[in-house]
Amino acid sequence: MGAELTFRAAEPADLAAVMAVLADGRRSIAELGIDQWQGGYPDRATVEEDIRLGACRVAVEDGEITATLALRFEEDADYEASRVAWLTGDDGAELRYAAIHRVATARRALGRGVMAALFAYAADEAAAAGCESLRADTHPGNTAMRSFLARQGFEERGSLRLARADDGDPVRVACERALERSRS
């Protein structure tokens, strides 16, 4: 990373740039021979909803969006319906995790630590919100993402099946990372 890297919630004006980064991610996944994201997901409506809810996060370098992810602070139906042995259990109290979805880096920023920095930003946000962990999932064949998640401190906790079937194989590897909760 040569230039200053900043992080923020995406704004409606960022939609085209976020979609372009996701398109780069879609191409990278296709080059791995994986059917994940090859059916049109994540689509414009999904990203618009992430932005509207304040969930879409972006990394900005030299005024350009170079990476994106969705950081969701509500219950994830696929995670709740799974039989995964999560690190943070469901005791009926407040939500104890944040979920990361729709992760992509612009091709021009690959291999420079941009996504690792964006994940650290998301982890700090989740900890400050009182979450005990971050959860994510990926296609079993996406070895690049699985390796990345492991380097970010995520543990593979089992597999789950996505309810949405429009995106190829719905089986995903479920991952979770414990967070040190903010004391503020």
mmCIF file of N, CA and C in Angstrom, residues 71-133:
data_model
loop_
_atom_site.group_PDB
_atom_site.id
_atom_site.type_symbol
_atom_site.label_atom_id
_atom_site.label_comp_id
_atom_site.label_asym_id
_atom_site.label_seq_id
_atom_site.Cartn_x
_atom_site.Cartn_y
_atom_site.Cartn_z
ATOM 1 N N LEU A 71 -20.793 -5.664 6.327
ATOM 2 C CA LEU A 71 -20.685 -5.979 7.751
ATOM 3 C C LEU A 71 -22.090 -5.876 8.333
ATOM 4 N N ARG A 72 -22.680 -7.025 8.625
ATOM 5 C CA ARG A 72 -24.073 -7.070 9.061
ATOM 6 C C ARG A 72 -24.153 -7.368 10.552
ATOM 7 N N PHE A 73 -24.970 -6.587 11.242
ATOM 8 C CA PHE A 73 -25.127 -6.720 12.693
ATOM 9 C C PHE A 73 -26.470 -7.312 13.088
ATOM 10 N N GLU A 74 -27.111 -8.025 12.170
ATOM 11 C CA GLU A 74 -28.363 -8.680 12.520
ATOM 12 C C GLU A 74 -28.215 -10.184 12.313
ATOM 13 N N GLU A 75 -29.140 -10.922 12.893
ATOM 14 C CA GLU A 75 -29.106 -12.376 12.799
ATOM 15 C C GLU A 75 -29.066 -12.813 11.339
ATOM 16 N N ASP A 76 -28.201 -13.752 11.030
ATOM 17 C CA ASP A 76 -28.087 -14.299 9.690
ATOM 18 C C ASP A 76 -28.869 -15.610 9.645
ATOM 19 N N ALA A 77 -29.909 -15.653 8.841
ATOM 20 C CA ALA A 77 -30.794 -16.820 8.808
ATOM 21 C C ALA A 77 -30.047 -18.102 8.430
ATOM 22 N N ASP A 78 -29.127 -18.025 7.484
ATOM 23 C CA ASP A 78 -28.367 -19.222 7.094
ATOM 24 C C ASP A 78 -27.501 -19.719 8.248
ATOM 25 N N TYR A 79 -26.912 -18.806 9.000
ATOM 26 C CA TYR A 79 -26.075 -19.203 10.124
ATOM 27 C C TYR A 79 -26.919 -19.789 11.250
ATOM 28 N N GLU A 80 -28.073 -19.184 11.489
ATOM 29 C CA GLU A 80 -28.935 -19.656 12.571
ATOM 30 C C GLU A 80 -29.554 -21.021 12.251
ATOM 31 N N ALA A 81 -29.798 -21.293 10.979
ATOM 32 C CA ALA A 81 -30.410 -22.561 10.576
ATOM 33 C C ALA A 81 -29.390 -23.699 10.483
ATOM 34 N N SER A 82 -28.119 -23.368 10.540
ATOM 35 C CA SER A 82 -27.077 -24.386 10.370
ATOM 36 C C SER A 82 -26.857 -25.169 11.663
ATOM 37 N N ARG A 83 -26.167 -26.270 11.516
ATOM 38 C CA ARG A 83 -25.768 -27.074 12.676
ATOM 39 C C ARG A 83 -24.276 -26.890 12.957
ATOM 40 N N VAL A 84 -23.757 -25.760 12.579
ATOM 41 C CA VAL A 84 -22.345 -25.447 12.771
ATOM 42 C C VAL A 84 -22.061 -25.254 14.260
ATOM 43 N N ALA A 85 -20.922 -25.720 14.702
ATOM 44 C CA ALA A 85 -20.491 -25.546 16.093
ATOM 45 C C ALA A 85 -19.789 -24.199 16.221
ATOM 46 N N TRP A 86 -20.584 -23.143 16.272
ATOM 47 C CA TRP A 86 -20.032 -21.789 16.347
ATOM 48 C C TRP A 86 -19.301 -21.564 17.671
ATOM 49 N N LEU A 87 -18.357 -20.644 17.659
ATOM 50 C CA LEU A 87 -17.644 -20.265 18.877
ATOM 51 C C LEU A 87 -18.568 -19.535 19.843
ATOM 52 N N THR A 88 -19.428 -18.715 19.299
ATOM 53 C CA THR A 88 -20.383 -17.952 20.109
ATOM 54 C C THR A 88 -21.745 -18.596 19.948
ATOM 55 N N GLY A 89 -22.269 -19.109 21.040
ATOM 56 C CA GLY A 89 -23.542 -19.812 21.001
ATOM 57 C C GLY A 89 -24.727 -18.876 21.051
ATOM 58 N N ASP A 90 -25.883 -19.453 20.914
ATOM 59 C CA ASP A 90 -27.128 -18.706 20.983
ATOM 60 C C ASP A 90 -27.756 -18.988 22.340
ATOM 61 N N ASP A 91 -27.680 -18.008 23.222
ATOM 62 C CA ASP A 91 -28.273 -18.193 24.546
ATOM 63 C C ASP A 91 -29.583 -17.432 24.677
ATOM 64 N N GLY A 92 -30.118 -16.981 23.538
ATOM 65 C CA GLY A 92 -31.377 -16.263 23.554
ATOM 66 C C GLY A 92 -31.228 -14.794 23.907
ATOM 67 N N ALA A 93 -30.035 -14.359 24.214
ATOM 68 C CA ALA A 93 -29.807 -12.961 24.565
ATOM 69 C C ALA A 93 -29.532 -12.161 23.296
ATOM 70 N N GLU A 94 -28.858 -11.079 23.443
ATOM 71 C CA GLU A 94 -28.530 -10.226 22.297
ATOM 72 C C GLU A 94 -27.652 -10.957 21.291
ATOM 73 N N LEU A 95 -27.676 -10.465 20.057
ATOM 74 C CA LEU A 95 -26.845 -11.047 19.010
ATOM 75 C C LEU A 95 -25.382 -10.906 19.429
ATOM 76 N N ARG A 96 -24.623 -11.981 19.288
ATOM 77 C CA ARG A 96 -23.250 -12.002 19.791
ATOM 78 C C ARG A 96 -22.223 -11.974 18.679
ATOM 79 N N TYR A 97 -22.664 -11.874 17.422
ATOM 80 C CA TYR A 97 -21.723 -11.875 16.310
ATOM 81 C C TYR A 97 -22.133 -10.848 15.260
ATOM 82 N N ALA A 98 -21.164 -10.492 14.437
ATOM 83 C CA ALA A 98 -21.425 -9.734 13.210
ATOM 84 C C ALA A 98 -21.004 -10.641 12.065
ATOM 85 N N ALA A 99 -21.685 -10.528 10.946
ATOM 86 C CA ALA A 99 -21.374 -11.368 9.786
ATOM 87 C C ALA A 99 -20.744 -10.533 8.684
ATOM 88 N N ILE A 100 -19.733 -11.097 8.049
ATOM 89 C CA ILE A 100 -19.097 -10.454 6.899
ATOM 90 C C ILE A 100 -19.510 -11.210 5.644
ATOM 91 N N HIS A 101 -20.014 -10.464 4.674
ATOM 92 C CA HIS A 101 -20.432 -11.033 3.396
ATOM 93 C C HIS A 101 -19.934 -10.142 2.257
ATOM 94 N N ARG A 102 -20.065 -10.632 1.044
ATOM 95 C CA ARG A 102 -19.796 -9.869 -0.186
ATOM 96 C C ARG A 102 -18.431 -9.168 -0.151
ATOM 97 N N VAL A 103 -17.406 -9.985 0.003
ATOM 98 C CA VAL A 103 -16.023 -9.530 0.128
ATOM 99 C C VAL A 103 -15.358 -9.515 -1.243
ATOM 100 N N ALA A 104 -14.766 -8.386 -1.631
ATOM 101 C CA ALA A 104 -14.053 -8.328 -2.913
ATOM 102 C C ALA A 104 -13.014 -7.211 -2.881
ATOM 103 N N THR A 105 -11.948 -7.442 -3.642
ATOM 104 C CA THR A 105 -10.869 -6.470 -3.813
ATOM 105 C C THR A 105 -10.717 -6.170 -5.291
ATOM 106 N N ALA A 106 -10.503 -4.909 -5.614
ATOM 107 C CA ALA A 106 -10.237 -4.526 -7.003
ATOM 108 C C ALA A 106 -8.946 -5.197 -7.457
ATOM 109 N N ARG A 107 -8.907 -5.614 -8.697
ATOM 110 C CA ARG A 107 -7.701 -6.291 -9.216
ATOM 111 C C ARG A 107 -6.442 -5.456 -8.999
ATOM 112 N N ARG A 108 -6.550 -4.155 -9.184
ATOM 113 C CA ARG A 108 -5.378 -3.284 -9.051
ATOM 114 C C ARG A 108 -4.829 -3.247 -7.627
ATOM 115 N N ALA A 109 -5.628 -3.730 -6.652
ATOM 116 C CA ALA A 109 -5.198 -3.690 -5.249
ATOM 117 C C ALA A 109 -4.882 -5.065 -4.679
ATOM 118 N N LEU A 110 -4.977 -6.101 -5.483
ATOM 119 C CA LEU A 110 -4.720 -7.451 -4.983
ATOM 120 C C LEU A 110 -3.273 -7.603 -4.494
ATOM 121 N N GLY A 111 -3.114 -8.339 -3.417
ATOM 122 C CA GLY A 111 -1.780 -8.662 -2.910
ATOM 123 C C GLY A 111 -1.092 -7.545 -2.165
ATOM 124 N N ARG A 112 -1.827 -6.483 -1.833
ATOM 125 C CA ARG A 112 -1.191 -5.349 -1.148
ATOM 126 C C ARG A 112 -1.686 -5.147 0.281
ATOM 127 N N GLY A 113 -2.482 -6.105 0.793
ATOM 128 C CA GLY A 113 -2.941 -6.016 2.176
ATOM 129 C C GLY A 113 -4.173 -5.162 2.395
ATOM 130 N N VAL A 114 -4.803 -4.720 1.318
ATOM 131 C CA VAL A 114 -5.977 -3.854 1.451
ATOM 132 C C VAL A 114 -7.116 -4.584 2.154
ATOM 133 N N MET A 115 -7.410 -5.817 1.733
ATOM 134 C CA MET A 115 -8.518 -6.537 2.353
ATOM 135 C C MET A 115 -8.206 -6.903 3.789
ATOM 136 N N ALA A 116 -6.982 -7.252 4.102
ATOM 137 C CA ALA A 116 -6.624 -7.543 5.495
ATOM 138 C C ALA A 116 -6.870 -6.311 6.367
ATOM 139 N N ALA A 117 -6.527 -5.143 5.858
ATOM 140 C CA ALA A 117 -6.757 -3.905 6.606
ATOM 141 C C ALA A 117 -8.254 -3.628 6.750
ATOM 142 N N LEU A 118 -9.039 -3.903 5.713
ATOM 143 C CA LEU A 118 -10.489 -3.698 5.795
ATOM 144 C C LEU A 118 -11.108 -4.679 6.790
ATOM 145 N N PHE A 119 -10.621 -5.909 6.829
ATOM 146 C CA PHE A 119 -11.109 -6.886 7.810
ATOM 147 C C PHE A 119 -10.768 -6.416 9.230
ATOM 148 N N ALA A 120 -9.577 -5.863 9.435
ATOM 149 C CA ALA A 120 -9.201 -5.355 10.759
ATOM 150 C C ALA A 120 -10.130 -4.220 11.174
ATOM 151 N N TYR A 121 -10.459 -3.351 10.230
ATOM 152 C CA TYR A 121 -11.404 -2.254 10.478
ATOM 153 C C TYR A 121 -12.765 -2.827 10.885
ATOM 154 N N ALA A 122 -13.242 -3.838 10.154
ATOM 155 C CA ALA A 122 -14.531 -4.458 10.458
ATOM 156 C C ALA A 122 -14.498 -5.121 11.835
ATOM 157 N N ALA A 123 -13.393 -5.778 12.166
ATOM 158 C CA ALA A 123 -13.266 -6.420 13.479
ATOM 159 C C ALA A 123 -13.314 -5.381 14.595
ATOM 160 N N ASP A 124 -12.644 -4.257 14.398
ATOM 161 C CA ASP A 124 -12.677 -3.186 15.398
ATOM 162 C C ASP A 124 -14.094 -2.648 15.575
ATOM 163 N N GLU A 125 -14.803 -2.469 14.456
ATOM 164 C CA GLU A 125 -16.186 -1.993 14.520
ATOM 165 C C GLU A 125 -17.080 -2.975 15.271
ATOM 166 N N ALA A 126 -16.937 -4.259 14.946
ATOM 167 C CA ALA A 126 -17.762 -5.280 15.581
ATOM 168 C C ALA A 126 -17.466 -5.357 17.083
ATOM 169 N N ALA A 127 -16.196 -5.302 17.455
ATOM 170 C CA ALA A 127 -15.833 -5.336 18.875
ATOM 171 C C ALA A 127 -16.390 -4.115 19.604
ATOM 172 N N ALA A 128 -16.294 -2.950 18.980
ATOM 173 C CA ALA A 128 -16.826 -1.732 19.596
ATOM 174 C C ALA A 128 -18.343 -1.799 19.773
ATOM 175 N N ALA A 129 -19.007 -2.555 18.910
ATOM 176 C CA ALA A 129 -20.461 -2.730 19.010
ATOM 177 C C ALA A 129 -20.837 -3.803 20.026
ATOM 178 N N GLY A 130 -19.828 -4.439 20.649
ATOM 179 C CA GLY A 130 -20.091 -5.436 21.669
ATOM 180 C C GLY A 130 -20.191 -6.856 21.164
ATOM 181 N N CYS A 131 -19.843 -7.091 19.899
ATOM 182 C CA CYS A 131 -19.896 -8.453 19.359
ATOM 183 C C CYS A 131 -18.757 -9.288 19.922
ATOM 184 N N GLU A 132 -19.019 -10.570 20.081
ATOM 185 C CA GLU A 132 -18.009 -11.497 20.568
ATOM 186 C C GLU A 132 -17.239 -12.158 19.433
ATOM 187 N N SER A 133 -17.814 -12.133 18.224
ATOM 188 C CA SER A 133 -17.126 -12.778 17.114
ATOM 189 C C SER A 133 -17.565 -12.190 15.784
#
